[in-house]
Amino acid sequence: MFFNKDLVLASIKAVGEDHAIVQYQDKKVEVNLSSEEAKEFHQYVVHQENMLVPMNIKTQKLFVDLEEPWYEQELKMSPYQKNKDLE
């Protein structure tokens, strides 16, 4: 995704009900959000460990990934692993 010259990693400066202010390359930009985008973005900010978000600078679209992080312990063991543990 980051091989595209129009994509940057922007720093989240402020979040409103229907917009966000982000900064990249010393430029502050106000990004307008639809009500659905605003809900997703608020959830994204709450669950982020940092205040960075990928953004397309031409379209000013923010890319939020709401998938929960996976943890190795929670993954199901493959049949090979189960058999190996029995040895």
PDB file of N, CA and C in Angstrom:
ATOM      1  N   MET A   1       0.814  -1.188   0.000  1.00  0.00           N
ATOM      2  CA  MET A   1       0.000   0.000   0.000  1.00  0.00           C
ATOM      3  C   MET A   1       0.865   1.264   0.000  1.00  0.00           C
ATOM      4  N   PHE A   2       2.003   1.288   0.678  1.00  0.00           N
ATOM      5  CA  PHE A   2       2.795   2.493   0.797  1.00  0.00           C
ATOM      6  C   PHE A   2       3.753   2.699  -0.367  1.00  0.00           C
ATOM      7  N   PHE A   3       3.635   1.908  -1.436  1.00  0.00           N
ATOM      8  CA  PHE A   3       4.464   2.116  -2.607  1.00  0.00           C
ATOM      9  C   PHE A   3       3.840   3.149  -3.532  1.00  0.00           C
ATOM     10  N   ASN A   4       2.631   3.575  -3.237  1.00  0.00           N
ATOM     11  CA  ASN A   4       1.950   4.580  -4.024  1.00  0.00           C
ATOM     12  C   ASN A   4       2.407   5.958  -3.548  1.00  0.00           C
ATOM     13  N   LYS A   5       2.836   6.810  -4.464  1.00  0.00           N
ATOM     14  CA  LYS A   5       3.362   8.127  -4.076  1.00  0.00           C
ATOM     15  C   LYS A   5       2.302   9.035  -3.469  1.00  0.00           C
ATOM     16  N   ASP A   6       1.026   8.717  -3.655  1.00  0.00           N
ATOM     17  CA  ASP A   6      -0.052   9.535  -3.108  1.00  0.00           C
ATOM     18  C   ASP A   6      -0.440   9.135  -1.689  1.00  0.00           C
ATOM     19  N   LEU A   7       0.145   8.065  -1.177  1.00  0.00           N
ATOM     20  CA  LEU A   7      -0.187   7.610   0.172  1.00  0.00           C
ATOM     21  C   LEU A   7       0.882   8.061   1.161  1.00  0.00           C
ATOM     22  N   VAL A   8       0.414   8.583   2.286  1.00  0.00           N
ATOM     23  CA  VAL A   8       1.312   9.026   3.351  1.00  0.00           C
ATOM     24  C   VAL A   8       0.784   8.510   4.679  1.00  0.00           C
ATOM     25  N   LEU A   9       1.636   8.547   5.668  1.00  0.00           N
ATOM     26  CA  LEU A   9       1.230   8.233   7.028  1.00  0.00           C
ATOM     27  C   LEU A   9       1.041   9.567   7.736  1.00  0.00           C
ATOM     28  N   ALA A  10      -0.208   9.899   8.032  1.00  0.00           N
ATOM     29  CA  ALA A  10      -0.534  11.197   8.613  1.00  0.00           C
ATOM     30  C   ALA A  10      -0.694  11.080  10.123  1.00  0.00           C
ATOM     31  N   SER A  11      -0.378  12.147  10.807  1.00  0.00           N
ATOM     32  CA  SER A  11      -0.521  12.221  12.254  1.00  0.00           C
ATOM     33  C   SER A  11      -1.873  12.852  12.577  1.00  0.00           C
ATOM     34  N   ILE A  12      -2.655  12.203  13.436  1.00  0.00           N
ATOM     35  CA  ILE A  12      -3.978  12.707  13.805  1.00  0.00           C
ATOM     36  C   ILE A  12      -3.792  13.818  14.838  1.00  0.00           C
ATOM     37  N   LYS A  13      -4.273  15.005  14.519  1.00  0.00           N
ATOM     38  CA  LYS A  13      -4.133  16.154  15.421  1.00  0.00           C
ATOM     39  C   LYS A  13      -5.413  16.435  16.196  1.00  0.00           C
ATOM     40  N   ALA A  14      -6.581  16.248  15.563  1.00  0.00           N
ATOM     41  CA  ALA A  14      -7.861  16.508  16.225  1.00  0.00           C
ATOM     42  C   ALA A  14      -8.943  15.688  15.536  1.00  0.00           C
ATOM     43  N   VAL A  15      -9.964  15.331  16.311  1.00  0.00           N
ATOM     44  CA  VAL A  15     -11.083  14.562  15.775  1.00  0.00           C
ATOM     45  C   VAL A  15     -12.374  15.240  16.213  1.00  0.00           C
ATOM     46  N   GLY A  16     -13.209  15.585  15.236  1.00  0.00           N
ATOM     47  CA  GLY A  16     -14.509  16.175  15.528  1.00  0.00           C
ATOM     48  C   GLY A  16     -15.607  15.181  15.208  1.00  0.00           C
ATOM     49  N   GLU A  17     -16.842  15.652  15.274  1.00  0.00           N
ATOM     50  CA  GLU A  17     -17.964  14.757  14.989  1.00  0.00           C
ATOM     51  C   GLU A  17     -18.031  14.356  13.524  1.00  0.00           C
ATOM     52  N   ASP A  18     -17.658  15.267  12.635  1.00  0.00           N
ATOM     53  CA  ASP A  18     -17.761  14.971  11.206  1.00  0.00           C
ATOM     54  C   ASP A  18     -16.496  15.330  10.430  1.00  0.00           C
ATOM     55  N   HIS A  19     -15.377  15.455  11.134  1.00  0.00           N
ATOM     56  CA  HIS A  19     -14.120  15.760  10.453  1.00  0.00           C
ATOM     57  C   HIS A  19     -12.940  15.353  11.335  1.00  0.00           C
ATOM     58  N   ALA A  20     -11.786  15.325  10.709  1.00  0.00           N
ATOM     59  CA  ALA A  20     -10.541  15.072  11.433  1.00  0.00           C
ATOM     60  C   ALA A  20      -9.495  16.033  10.888  1.00  0.00           C
ATOM     61  N   ILE A  21      -8.597  16.434  11.742  1.00  0.00           N
ATOM     62  CA  ILE A  21      -7.476  17.254  11.300  1.00  0.00           C
ATOM     63  C   ILE A  21      -6.230  16.391  11.411  1.00  0.00           C
ATOM     64  N   VAL A  22      -5.558  16.232  10.280  1.00  0.00           N
ATOM     65  CA  VAL A  22      -4.349  15.412  10.235  1.00  0.00           C
ATOM     66  C   VAL A  22      -3.201  16.250   9.694  1.00  0.00           C
ATOM     67  N   GLN A  23      -1.994  15.798   9.978  1.00  0.00           N
ATOM     68  CA  GLN A  23      -0.813  16.520   9.508  1.00  0.00           C
ATOM     69  C   GLN A  23       0.140  15.544   8.833  1.00  0.00           C
ATOM     70  N   TYR A  24       0.683  15.970   7.707  1.00  0.00           N
ATOM     71  CA  TYR A  24       1.723  15.224   7.006  1.00  0.00           C
ATOM     72  C   TYR A  24       2.614  16.234   6.309  1.00  0.00           C
ATOM     73  N   GLN A  25       3.894  15.976   6.264  1.00  0.00           N
ATOM     74  CA  GLN A  25       4.860  16.848   5.582  1.00  0.00           C
ATOM     75  C   GLN A  25       4.653  18.326   5.929  1.00  0.00           C
ATOM     76  N   ASP A  26       4.472  18.636   7.195  1.00  0.00           N
ATOM     77  CA  ASP A  26       4.260  20.007   7.678  1.00  0.00           C
ATOM     78  C   ASP A  26       3.004  20.672   7.118  1.00  0.00           C
ATOM     79  N   LYS A  27       2.030  19.883   6.662  1.00  0.00           N
ATOM     80  CA  LYS A  27       0.761  20.421   6.166  1.00  0.00           C
ATOM     81  C   LYS A  27      -0.360  19.880   7.045  1.00  0.00           C
ATOM     82  N   LYS A  28      -1.202  20.784   7.540  1.00  0.00           N
ATOM     83  CA  LYS A  28      -2.393  20.361   8.283  1.00  0.00           C
ATOM     84  C   LYS A  28      -3.575  20.385   7.338  1.00  0.00           C
ATOM     85  N   VAL A  29      -4.353  19.306   7.371  1.00  0.00           N
ATOM     86  CA  VAL A  29      -5.483  19.161   6.463  1.00  0.00           C
ATOM     87  C   VAL A  29      -6.715  18.771   7.272  1.00  0.00           C
ATOM     88  N   GLU A  30      -7.850  19.396   6.964  1.00  0.00           N
ATOM     89  CA  GLU A  30      -9.119  18.993   7.570  1.00  0.00           C
ATOM     90  C   GLU A  30      -9.807  18.039   6.602  1.00  0.00           C
ATOM     91  N   VAL A  31     -10.087  16.835   7.086  1.00  0.00           N
ATOM     92  CA  VAL A  31     -10.719  15.803   6.272  1.00  0.00           C
ATOM     93  C   VAL A  31     -12.167  15.669   6.725  1.00  0.00           C
ATOM     94  N   ASN A  32     -13.102  15.926   5.814  1.00  0.00           N
ATOM     95  CA  ASN A  32     -14.522  15.771   6.137  1.00  0.00           C
ATOM     96  C   ASN A  32     -14.890  14.296   6.090  1.00  0.00           C
ATOM     97  N   LEU A  33     -15.728  13.885   7.035  1.00  0.00           N
ATOM     98  CA  LEU A  33     -16.122  12.482   7.146  1.00  0.00           C
ATOM     99  C   LEU A  33     -17.640  12.358   7.098  1.00  0.00           C
ATOM    100  N   SER A  34     -18.113  11.332   6.402  1.00  0.00           N
ATOM    101  CA  SER A  34     -19.547  11.033   6.450  1.00  0.00           C
ATOM    102  C   SER A  34     -19.853  10.482   7.838  1.00  0.00           C
ATOM    103  N   SER A  35     -21.118  10.330   8.179  1.00  0.00           N
ATOM    104  CA  SER A  35     -21.456   9.824   9.518  1.00  0.00           C
ATOM    105  C   SER A  35     -20.901   8.416   9.723  1.00  0.00           C
ATOM    106  N   GLU A  36     -20.945   7.585   8.687  1.00  0.00           N
ATOM    107  CA  GLU A  36     -20.399   6.219   8.795  1.00  0.00           C
ATOM    108  C   GLU A  36     -18.880   6.253   8.935  1.00  0.00           C
ATOM    109  N   GLU A  37     -18.221   7.079   8.128  1.00  0.00           N
ATOM    110  CA  GLU A  37     -16.769   7.211   8.222  1.00  0.00           C
ATOM    111  C   GLU A  37     -16.360   7.746   9.596  1.00  0.00           C
ATOM    112  N   ALA A  38     -17.135   8.688  10.123  1.00  0.00           N
ATOM    113  CA  ALA A  38     -16.831   9.259  11.441  1.00  0.00           C
ATOM    114  C   ALA A  38     -16.920   8.191  12.528  1.00  0.00           C
ATOM    115  N   LYS A  39     -17.946   7.335  12.470  1.00  0.00           N
ATOM    116  CA  LYS A  39     -18.073   6.237  13.450  1.00  0.00           C
ATOM    117  C   LYS A  39     -16.852   5.327  13.382  1.00  0.00           C
ATOM    118  N   GLU A  40     -16.497   4.917  12.171  1.00  0.00           N
ATOM    119  CA  GLU A  40     -15.340   4.035  11.988  1.00  0.00           C
ATOM    120  C   GLU A  40     -14.060   4.704  12.467  1.00  0.00           C
ATOM    121  N   PHE A  41     -13.913   5.992  12.150  1.00  0.00           N
ATOM    122  CA  PHE A  41     -12.695   6.697  12.531  1.00  0.00           C
ATOM    123  C   PHE A  41     -12.604   6.854  14.045  1.00  0.00           C
ATOM    124  N   HIS A  42     -13.715   7.149  14.705  1.00  0.00           N
ATOM    125  CA  HIS A  42     -13.705   7.254  16.172  1.00  0.00           C
ATOM    126  C   HIS A  42     -13.297   5.922  16.797  1.00  0.00           C
ATOM    127  N   GLN A  43     -13.806   4.810  16.270  1.00  0.00           N
ATOM    128  CA  GLN A  43     -13.416   3.488  16.776  1.00  0.00           C
ATOM    129  C   GLN A  43     -11.931   3.232  16.525  1.00  0.00           C
ATOM    130  N   TYR A  44     -11.461   3.634  15.372  1.00  0.00           N
ATOM    131  CA  TYR A  44     -10.047   3.473  15.020  1.00  0.00           C
ATOM    132  C   TYR A  44      -9.161   4.200  16.022  1.00  0.00           C
ATOM    133  N   VAL A  45      -9.508   5.448  16.324  1.00  0.00           N
ATOM    134  CA  VAL A  45      -8.705   6.267  17.240  1.00  0.00           C
ATOM    135  C   VAL A  45      -8.703   5.666  18.642  1.00  0.00           C
ATOM    136  N   VAL A  46      -9.843   5.177  19.085  1.00  0.00           N
ATOM    137  CA  VAL A  46      -9.951   4.595  20.428  1.00  0.00           C
ATOM    138  C   VAL A  46      -9.047   3.374  20.575  1.00  0.00           C
ATOM    139  N   HIS A  47      -8.919   2.580  19.515  1.00  0.00           N
ATOM    140  CA  HIS A  47      -8.171   1.330  19.590  1.00  0.00           C
ATOM    141  C   HIS A  47      -6.728   1.430  19.123  1.00  0.00           C
ATOM    142  N   GLN A  48      -6.301   2.594  18.669  1.00  0.00           N
ATOM    143  CA  GLN A  48      -4.932   2.757  18.185  1.00  0.00           C
ATOM    144  C   GLN A  48      -3.953   2.943  19.337  1.00  0.00           C
ATOM    145  N   GLU A  49      -2.772   2.409  19.170  1.00  0.00           N
ATOM    146  CA  GLU A  49      -1.709   2.636  20.140  1.00  0.00           C
ATOM    147  C   GLU A  49      -0.935   3.903  19.792  1.00  0.00           C
ATOM    148  N   ASN A  50      -1.055   4.358  18.561  1.00  0.00           N
ATOM    149  CA  ASN A  50      -0.415   5.610  18.152  1.00  0.00           C
ATOM    150  C   ASN A  50      -1.457   6.439  17.417  1.00  0.00           C
ATOM    151  N   MET A  51      -1.119   7.628  17.091  1.00  0.00           N
ATOM    152  CA  MET A  51      -2.078   8.521  16.432  1.00  0.00           C
ATOM    153  C   MET A  51      -1.692   8.746  14.972  1.00  0.00           C
ATOM    154  N   LEU A  52      -1.448   7.642  14.267  1.00  0.00           N
ATOM    155  CA  LEU A  52      -1.090   7.696  12.856  1.00  0.00           C
ATOM    156  C   LEU A  52      -2.157   7.006  12.034  1.00  0.00           C
ATOM    157  N   VAL A  53      -2.390   7.508  10.840  1.00  0.00           N
ATOM    158  CA  VAL A  53      -3.382   6.906   9.944  1.00  0.00           C
ATOM    159  C   VAL A  53      -2.886   7.064   8.505  1.00  0.00           C
ATOM    160  N   PRO A  54      -2.970   5.994   7.711  1.00  0.00           N
ATOM    161  CA  PRO A  54      -2.633   6.119   6.288  1.00  0.00           C
ATOM    162  C   PRO A  54      -3.670   7.005   5.588  1.00  0.00           C
ATOM    163  N   MET A  55      -3.205   7.842   4.655  1.00  0.00           N
ATOM    164  CA  MET A  55      -4.099   8.752   3.951  1.00  0.00           C
ATOM    165  C   MET A  55      -3.643   8.937   2.510  1.00  0.00           C
ATOM    166  N   ASN A  56      -4.603   8.985   1.601  1.00  0.00           N
ATOM    167  CA  ASN A  56      -4.329   9.327   0.209  1.00  0.00           C
ATOM    168  C   ASN A  56      -4.390  10.845   0.117  1.00  0.00           C
ATOM    169  N   ILE A  57      -3.287  11.484  -0.246  1.00  0.00           N
ATOM    170  CA  ILE A  57      -3.248  12.948  -0.241  1.00  0.00           C
ATOM    171  C   ILE A  57      -4.011  13.574  -1.410  1.00  0.00           C
ATOM    172  N   LYS A  58      -4.236  12.821  -2.480  1.00  0.00           N
ATOM    173  CA  LYS A  58      -5.022  13.365  -3.591  1.00  0.00           C
ATOM    174  C   LYS A  58      -6.515  13.346  -3.277  1.00  0.00           C
ATOM    175  N   THR A  59      -7.003  12.224  -2.743  1.00  0.00           N
ATOM    176  CA  THR A  59      -8.433  12.099  -2.451  1.00  0.00           C
ATOM    177  C   THR A  59      -8.776  12.507  -1.023  1.00  0.00           C
ATOM    178  N   GLN A  60      -7.777  12.670  -0.187  1.00  0.00           N
ATOM    179  CA  GLN A  60      -7.916  12.947   1.242  1.00  0.00           C
ATOM    180  C   GLN A  60      -8.763  11.880   1.941  1.00  0.00           C
ATOM    181  N   LYS A  61      -8.608  10.643   1.489  1.00  0.00           N
ATOM    182  CA  LYS A  61      -9.303   9.515   2.114  1.00  0.00           C
ATOM    183  C   LYS A  61      -8.393   8.897   3.168  1.00  0.00           C
ATOM    184  N   LEU A  62      -8.965   8.672   4.359  1.00  0.00           N
ATOM    185  CA  LEU A  62      -8.236   8.017   5.435  1.00  0.00           C
ATOM    186  C   LEU A  62      -8.495   6.526   5.365  1.00  0.00           C
ATOM    187  N   PHE A  63      -7.479   5.724   5.618  1.00  0.00           N
ATOM    188  CA  PHE A  63      -7.609   4.274   5.580  1.00  0.00           C
ATOM    189  C   PHE A  63      -7.544   3.738   7.004  1.00  0.00           C
ATOM    190  N   VAL A  64      -8.708   3.356   7.518  1.00  0.00           N
ATOM    191  CA  VAL A  64      -8.747   2.837   8.885  1.00  0.00           C
ATOM    192  C   VAL A  64      -8.953   1.332   8.831  1.00  0.00           C
ATOM    193  N   ASP A  65      -8.182   0.632   9.607  1.00  0.00           N
ATOM    194  CA  ASP A  65      -8.273  -0.826   9.683  1.00  0.00           C
ATOM    195  C   ASP A  65      -8.841  -1.167  11.044  1.00  0.00           C
ATOM    196  N   LEU A  66     -10.087  -1.653  11.062  1.00  0.00           N
ATOM    197  CA  LEU A  66     -10.759  -1.924  12.331  1.00  0.00           C
ATOM    198  C   LEU A  66     -10.635  -3.369  12.786  1.00  0.00           C
ATOM    199  N   GLU A  67      -9.923  -4.184  12.021  1.00  0.00           N
ATOM    200  CA  GLU A  67      -9.772  -5.574  12.431  1.00  0.00           C
ATOM    201  C   GLU A  67      -9.040  -5.636  13.760  1.00  0.00           C
ATOM    202  N   GLU A  68      -9.524  -6.521  14.616  1.00  0.00           N
ATOM    203  CA  GLU A  68      -8.861  -6.673  15.902  1.00  0.00           C
ATOM    204  C   GLU A  68      -7.525  -7.377  15.698  1.00  0.00           C
ATOM    205  N   PRO A  69      -6.542  -6.999  16.467  1.00  0.00           N
ATOM    206  CA  PRO A  69      -5.249  -7.680  16.318  1.00  0.00           C
ATOM    207  C   PRO A  69      -5.370  -9.144  16.726  1.00  0.00           C
ATOM    208  N   TRP A  70      -4.627  -9.990  16.060  1.00  0.00           N
ATOM    209  CA  TRP A  70      -4.646 -11.401  16.429  1.00  0.00           C
ATOM    210  C   TRP A  70      -3.459 -11.674  17.327  1.00  0.00           C
ATOM    211  N   TYR A  71      -3.635 -12.672  18.141  1.00  0.00           N
ATOM    212  CA  TYR A  71      -2.575 -13.069  19.054  1.00  0.00           C
ATOM    213  C   TYR A  71      -2.237 -14.524  18.780  1.00  0.00           C
ATOM    214  N   GLU A  72      -0.971 -14.830  18.736  1.00  0.00           N
ATOM    215  CA  GLU A  72      -0.521 -16.158  18.353  1.00  0.00           C
ATOM    216  C   GLU A  72      -1.130 -17.241  19.239  1.00  0.00           C
ATOM    217  N   GLN A  73      -1.272 -16.964  20.542  1.00  0.00           N
ATOM    218  CA  GLN A  73      -1.814 -17.963  21.463  1.00  0.00           C
ATOM    219  C   GLN A  73      -3.257 -18.323  21.127  1.00  0.00           C
ATOM    220  N   GLU A  74      -3.984 -17.392  20.525  1.00  0.00           N
ATOM    221  CA  GLU A  74      -5.389 -17.623  20.236  1.00  0.00           C
ATOM    222  C   GLU A  74      -5.616 -18.394  18.942  1.00  0.00           C
ATOM    223  N   LEU A  75      -4.588 -18.527  18.134  1.00  0.00           N
ATOM    224  CA  LEU A  75      -4.740 -19.258  16.882  1.00  0.00           C
ATOM    225  C   LEU A  75      -4.899 -20.747  17.170  1.00  0.00           C
ATOM    226  N   LYS A  76      -5.720 -21.393  16.387  1.00  0.00           N
ATOM    227  CA  LYS A  76      -5.884 -22.842  16.548  1.00  0.00           C
ATOM    228  C   LYS A  76      -4.631 -23.542  16.064  1.00  0.00           C
ATOM    229  N   MET A  77      -4.270 -24.572  16.763  1.00  0.00           N
ATOM    230  CA  MET A  77      -3.091 -25.338  16.365  1.00  0.00           C
ATOM    231  C   MET A  77      -3.436 -26.215  15.174  1.00  0.00           C
ATOM    232  N   SER A  78      -2.499 -26.341  14.256  1.00  0.00           N
ATOM    233  CA  SER A  78      -2.702 -27.212  13.106  1.00  0.00           C
ATOM    234  C   SER A  78      -2.594 -28.660  13.561  1.00  0.00           C
ATOM    235  N   PRO A  79      -3.148 -29.614  12.805  1.00  0.00           N
ATOM    236  CA  PRO A  79      -3.024 -31.026  13.175  1.00  0.00           C
ATOM    237  C   PRO A  79      -1.567 -31.447  13.333  1.00  0.00           C
ATOM    238  N   TYR A  80      -0.674 -30.885  12.522  1.00  0.00           N
ATOM    239  CA  TYR A  80       0.742 -31.224  12.632  1.00  0.00           C
ATOM    240  C   TYR A  80       1.275 -30.819  14.006  1.00  0.00           C
ATOM    241  N   GLN A  81       0.917 -29.613  14.451  1.00  0.00           N
ATOM    242  CA  GLN A  81       1.388 -29.143  15.746  1.00  0.00           C
ATOM    243  C   GLN A  81       0.836 -30.006  16.876  1.00  0.00           C
ATOM    244  N   LYS A  82      -0.433 -30.414  16.773  1.00  0.00           N
ATOM    245  CA  LYS A  82      -1.038 -31.246  17.818  1.00  0.00           C
ATOM    246  C   LYS A  82      -0.309 -32.580  17.920  1.00  0.00           C
ATOM    247  N   ASN A  83      -0.034 -33.206  16.756  1.00  0.00           N
ATOM    248  CA  ASN A  83       0.664 -34.484  16.751  1.00  0.00           C
ATOM    249  C   ASN A  83       2.100 -34.339  17.272  1.00  0.00           C
ATOM    250  N   LYS A  84       2.748 -33.266  16.928  1.00  0.00           N
ATOM    251  CA  LYS A  84       4.105 -33.040  17.366  1.00  0.00           C
ATOM    252  C   LYS A  84       4.161 -32.888  18.882  1.00  0.00           C
ATOM    253  N   ASP A  85       3.148 -32.221  19.473  1.00  0.00           N
ATOM    254  CA  ASP A  85       3.113 -32.031  20.917  1.00  0.00           C
ATOM    255  C   ASP A  85       2.906 -33.342  21.670  1.00  0.00           C
ATOM    256  N   LEU A  86       2.315 -34.338  21.015  1.00  0.00           N
ATOM    257  CA  LEU A  86       2.053 -35.625  21.666  1.00  0.00           C
ATOM    258  C   LEU A  86       3.292 -36.504  21.719  1.00  0.00           C
ATOM    259  N   GLU A  87       4.306 -36.189  20.923  1.00  0.00           N
ATOM    260  CA  GLU A  87       5.516 -37.022  20.861  1.00  0.00           C
ATOM    261  C   GLU A  87       6.325 -36.913  22.124  1.00  0.00           C
TER     262      GLU A  87
END
